[in-house]
PDB file of C-alpha atoms in Angstrom:
ATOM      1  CA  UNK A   1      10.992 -11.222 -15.517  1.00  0.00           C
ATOM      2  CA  UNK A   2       9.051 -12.772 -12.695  1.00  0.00           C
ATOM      3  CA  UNK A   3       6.710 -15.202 -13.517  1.00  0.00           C
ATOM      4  CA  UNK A   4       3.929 -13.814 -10.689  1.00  0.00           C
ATOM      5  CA  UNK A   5       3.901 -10.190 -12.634  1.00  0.00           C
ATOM      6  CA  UNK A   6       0.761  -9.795 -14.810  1.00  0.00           C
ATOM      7  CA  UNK A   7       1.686  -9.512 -18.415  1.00  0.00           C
ATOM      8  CA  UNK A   8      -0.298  -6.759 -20.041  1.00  0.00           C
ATOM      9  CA  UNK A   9      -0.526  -5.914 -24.031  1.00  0.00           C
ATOM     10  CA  UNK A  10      -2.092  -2.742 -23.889  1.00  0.00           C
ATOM     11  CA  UNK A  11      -0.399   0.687 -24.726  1.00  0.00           C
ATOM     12  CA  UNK A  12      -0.445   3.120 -22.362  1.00  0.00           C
ATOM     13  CA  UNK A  13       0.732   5.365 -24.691  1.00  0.00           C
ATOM     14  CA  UNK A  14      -2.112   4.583 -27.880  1.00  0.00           C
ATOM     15  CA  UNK A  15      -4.227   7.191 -28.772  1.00  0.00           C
ATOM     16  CA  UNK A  16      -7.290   5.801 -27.371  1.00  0.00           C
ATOM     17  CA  UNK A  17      -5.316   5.699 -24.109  1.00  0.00           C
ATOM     18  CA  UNK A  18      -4.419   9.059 -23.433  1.00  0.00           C
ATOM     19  CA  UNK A  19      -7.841  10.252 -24.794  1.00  0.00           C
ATOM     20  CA  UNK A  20      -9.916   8.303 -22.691  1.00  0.00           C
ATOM     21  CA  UNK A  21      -7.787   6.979 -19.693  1.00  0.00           C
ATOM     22  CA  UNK A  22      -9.829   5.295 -17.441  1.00  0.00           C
ATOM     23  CA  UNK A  23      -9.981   1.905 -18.648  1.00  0.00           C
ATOM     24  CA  UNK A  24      -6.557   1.328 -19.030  1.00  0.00           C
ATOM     25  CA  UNK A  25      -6.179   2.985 -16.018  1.00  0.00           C
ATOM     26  CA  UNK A  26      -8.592   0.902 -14.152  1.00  0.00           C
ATOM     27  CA  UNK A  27      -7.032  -2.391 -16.171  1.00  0.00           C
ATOM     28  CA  UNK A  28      -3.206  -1.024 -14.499  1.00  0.00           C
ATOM     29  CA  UNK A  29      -4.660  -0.479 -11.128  1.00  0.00           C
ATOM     30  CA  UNK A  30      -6.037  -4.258 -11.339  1.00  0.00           C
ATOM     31  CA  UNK A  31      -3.183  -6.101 -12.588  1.00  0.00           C
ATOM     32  CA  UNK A  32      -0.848  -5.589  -8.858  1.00  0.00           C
ATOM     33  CA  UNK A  33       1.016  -3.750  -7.595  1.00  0.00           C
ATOM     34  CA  UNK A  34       3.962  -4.587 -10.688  1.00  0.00           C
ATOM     35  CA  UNK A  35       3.371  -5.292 -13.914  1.00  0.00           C
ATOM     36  CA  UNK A  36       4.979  -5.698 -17.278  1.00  0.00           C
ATOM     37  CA  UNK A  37       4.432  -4.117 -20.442  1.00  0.00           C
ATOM     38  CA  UNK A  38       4.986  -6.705 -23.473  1.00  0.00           C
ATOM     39  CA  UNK A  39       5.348  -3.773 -25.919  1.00  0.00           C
ATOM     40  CA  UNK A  40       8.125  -1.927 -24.512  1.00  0.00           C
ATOM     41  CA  UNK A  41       9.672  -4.487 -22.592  1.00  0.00           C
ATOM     42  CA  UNK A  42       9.069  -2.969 -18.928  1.00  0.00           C
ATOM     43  CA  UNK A  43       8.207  -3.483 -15.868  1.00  0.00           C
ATOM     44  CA  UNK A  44       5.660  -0.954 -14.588  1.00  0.00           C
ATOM     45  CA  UNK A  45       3.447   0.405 -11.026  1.00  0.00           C
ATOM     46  CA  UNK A  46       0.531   2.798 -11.408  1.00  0.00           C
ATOM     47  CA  UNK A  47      -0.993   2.298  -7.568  1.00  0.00           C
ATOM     48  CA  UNK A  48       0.063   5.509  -5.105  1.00  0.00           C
ATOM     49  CA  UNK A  49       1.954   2.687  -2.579  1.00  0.00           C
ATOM     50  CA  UNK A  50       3.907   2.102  -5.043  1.00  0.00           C
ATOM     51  CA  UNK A  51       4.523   4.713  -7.342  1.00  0.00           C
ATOM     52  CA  UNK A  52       5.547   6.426  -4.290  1.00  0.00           C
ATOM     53  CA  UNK A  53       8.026   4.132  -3.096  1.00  0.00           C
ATOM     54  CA  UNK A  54       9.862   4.484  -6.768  1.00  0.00           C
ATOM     55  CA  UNK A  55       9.647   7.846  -6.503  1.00  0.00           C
ATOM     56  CA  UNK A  56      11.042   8.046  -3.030  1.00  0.00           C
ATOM     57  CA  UNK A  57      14.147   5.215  -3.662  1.00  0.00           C
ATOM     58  CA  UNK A  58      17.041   6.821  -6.299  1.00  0.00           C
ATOM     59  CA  UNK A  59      19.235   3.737  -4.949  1.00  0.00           C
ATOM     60  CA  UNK A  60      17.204   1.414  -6.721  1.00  0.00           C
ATOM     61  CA  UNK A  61      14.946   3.333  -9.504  1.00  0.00           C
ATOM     62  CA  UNK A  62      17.244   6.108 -11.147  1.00  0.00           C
ATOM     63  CA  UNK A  63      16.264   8.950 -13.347  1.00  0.00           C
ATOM     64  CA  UNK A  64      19.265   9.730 -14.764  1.00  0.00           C
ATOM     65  CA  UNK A  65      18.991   7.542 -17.869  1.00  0.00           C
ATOM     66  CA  UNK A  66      15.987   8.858 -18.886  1.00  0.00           C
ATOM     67  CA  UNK A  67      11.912   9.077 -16.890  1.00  0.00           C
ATOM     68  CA  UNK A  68      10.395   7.760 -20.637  1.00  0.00           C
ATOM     69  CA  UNK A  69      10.777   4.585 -22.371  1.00  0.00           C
ATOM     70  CA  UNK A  70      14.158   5.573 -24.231  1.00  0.00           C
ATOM     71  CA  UNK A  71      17.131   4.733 -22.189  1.00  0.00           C
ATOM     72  CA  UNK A  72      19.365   7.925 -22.445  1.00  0.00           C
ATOM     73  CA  UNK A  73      22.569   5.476 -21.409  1.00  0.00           C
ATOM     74  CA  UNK A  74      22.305   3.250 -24.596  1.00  0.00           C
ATOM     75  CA  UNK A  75      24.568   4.214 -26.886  1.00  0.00           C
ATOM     76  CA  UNK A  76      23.019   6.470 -29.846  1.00  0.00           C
ATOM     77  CA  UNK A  77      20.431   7.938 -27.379  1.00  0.00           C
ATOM     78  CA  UNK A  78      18.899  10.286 -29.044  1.00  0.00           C
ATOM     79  CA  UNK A  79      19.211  13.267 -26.893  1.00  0.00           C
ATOM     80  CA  UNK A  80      20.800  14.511 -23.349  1.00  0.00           C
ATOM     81  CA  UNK A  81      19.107  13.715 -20.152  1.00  0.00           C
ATOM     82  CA  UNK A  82      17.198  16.724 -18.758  1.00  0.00           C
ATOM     83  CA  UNK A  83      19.257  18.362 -15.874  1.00  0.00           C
ATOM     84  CA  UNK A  84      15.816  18.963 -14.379  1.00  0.00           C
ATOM     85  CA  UNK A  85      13.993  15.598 -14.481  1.00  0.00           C
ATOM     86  CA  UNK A  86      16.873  13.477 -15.569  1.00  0.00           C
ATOM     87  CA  UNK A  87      19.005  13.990 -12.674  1.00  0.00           C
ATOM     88  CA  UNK A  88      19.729  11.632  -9.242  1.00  0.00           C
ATOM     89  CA  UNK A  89      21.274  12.781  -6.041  1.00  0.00           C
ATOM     90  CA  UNK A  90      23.235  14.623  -5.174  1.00  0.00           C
ATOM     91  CA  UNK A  91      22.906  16.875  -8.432  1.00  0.00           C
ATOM     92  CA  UNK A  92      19.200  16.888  -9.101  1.00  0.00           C
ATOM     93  CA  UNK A  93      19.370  17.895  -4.830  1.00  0.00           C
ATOM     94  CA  UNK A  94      21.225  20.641  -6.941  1.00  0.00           C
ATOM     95  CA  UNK A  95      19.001  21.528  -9.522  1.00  0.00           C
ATOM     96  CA  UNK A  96      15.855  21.954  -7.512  1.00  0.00           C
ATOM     97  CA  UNK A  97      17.722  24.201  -4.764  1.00  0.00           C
ATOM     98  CA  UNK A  98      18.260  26.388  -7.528  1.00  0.00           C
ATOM     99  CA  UNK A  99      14.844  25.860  -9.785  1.00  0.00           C
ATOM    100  CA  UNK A 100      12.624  26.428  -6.668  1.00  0.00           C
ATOM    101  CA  UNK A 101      13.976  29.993  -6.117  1.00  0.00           C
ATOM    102  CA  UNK A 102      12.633  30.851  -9.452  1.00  0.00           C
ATOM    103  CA  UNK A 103       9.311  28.806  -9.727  1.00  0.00           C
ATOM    104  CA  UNK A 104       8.620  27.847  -6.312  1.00  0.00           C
ATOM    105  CA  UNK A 105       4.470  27.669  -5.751  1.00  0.00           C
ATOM    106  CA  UNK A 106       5.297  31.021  -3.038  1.00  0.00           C
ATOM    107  CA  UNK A 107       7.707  32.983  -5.863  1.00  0.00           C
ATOM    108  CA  UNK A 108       5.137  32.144  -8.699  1.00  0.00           C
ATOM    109  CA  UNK A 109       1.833  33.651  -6.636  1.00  0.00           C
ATOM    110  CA  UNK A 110       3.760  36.855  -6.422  1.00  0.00           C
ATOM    111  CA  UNK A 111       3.347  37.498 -10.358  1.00  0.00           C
ATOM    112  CA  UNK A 112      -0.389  37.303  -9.953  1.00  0.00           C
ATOM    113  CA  UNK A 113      -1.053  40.926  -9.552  1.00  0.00           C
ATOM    114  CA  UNK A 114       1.561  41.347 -12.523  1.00  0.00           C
ATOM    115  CA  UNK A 115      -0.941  39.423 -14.713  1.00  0.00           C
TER     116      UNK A 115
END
């Protein structure tokens, strides 16, 4: 781990947390742009800059062994990755081709009237 990453104890994940999310939220946003989370053991990012530039580099941050905190690589995972979420290039390129034929924002508004 580097030593210039803020160390952080809280949960993101606590019930408190998800209930009422803007303190921990503020407390992420505050600690830099990387931080690490003593309780699971990971590094972390929760500013757009950032978050973004994970999002947009599958060289470096892959999804394919899981987007939670269980790694689906480890043997005895407890379940498949997702094809969906849990997929790097080329085949989640794949995936979404197909997936946005069906539930693409400009298919979906056509089943308004249906509704």
């Amino acid at each position: 781990m580097q030593t210039d990453v803020v160390r952080l104890g809280l949960d993101p994940f606590a019930e408190d947390n998800l209930r009422y999310p803007h303190a921990m939220q503020r407390t992420l946003l505050e600690a830099g742009p990387v931080f690490w989370l003593d309780r699971y053991e990971t590094y972390g990012v929760a500013r757009h800059h950032e978050v973004l530039q994970v999002l947009q580099d599958p060289q470096h941050f892959i999804s394919s062994a899981g987007i939670g905190l269980a790694h689906l690589r480890k043997p005895g995972a407890w379940r498949a990755p997702s094809p969906i979420a849990e997929a790097d290039p080329p085949q989640h390129d794949i995936v979404r081709k197909a997936m946005n034929r069906i539930v693409a924002p400009s298919v979906v508004s056509t089943w308004r009237e249906g509704f």
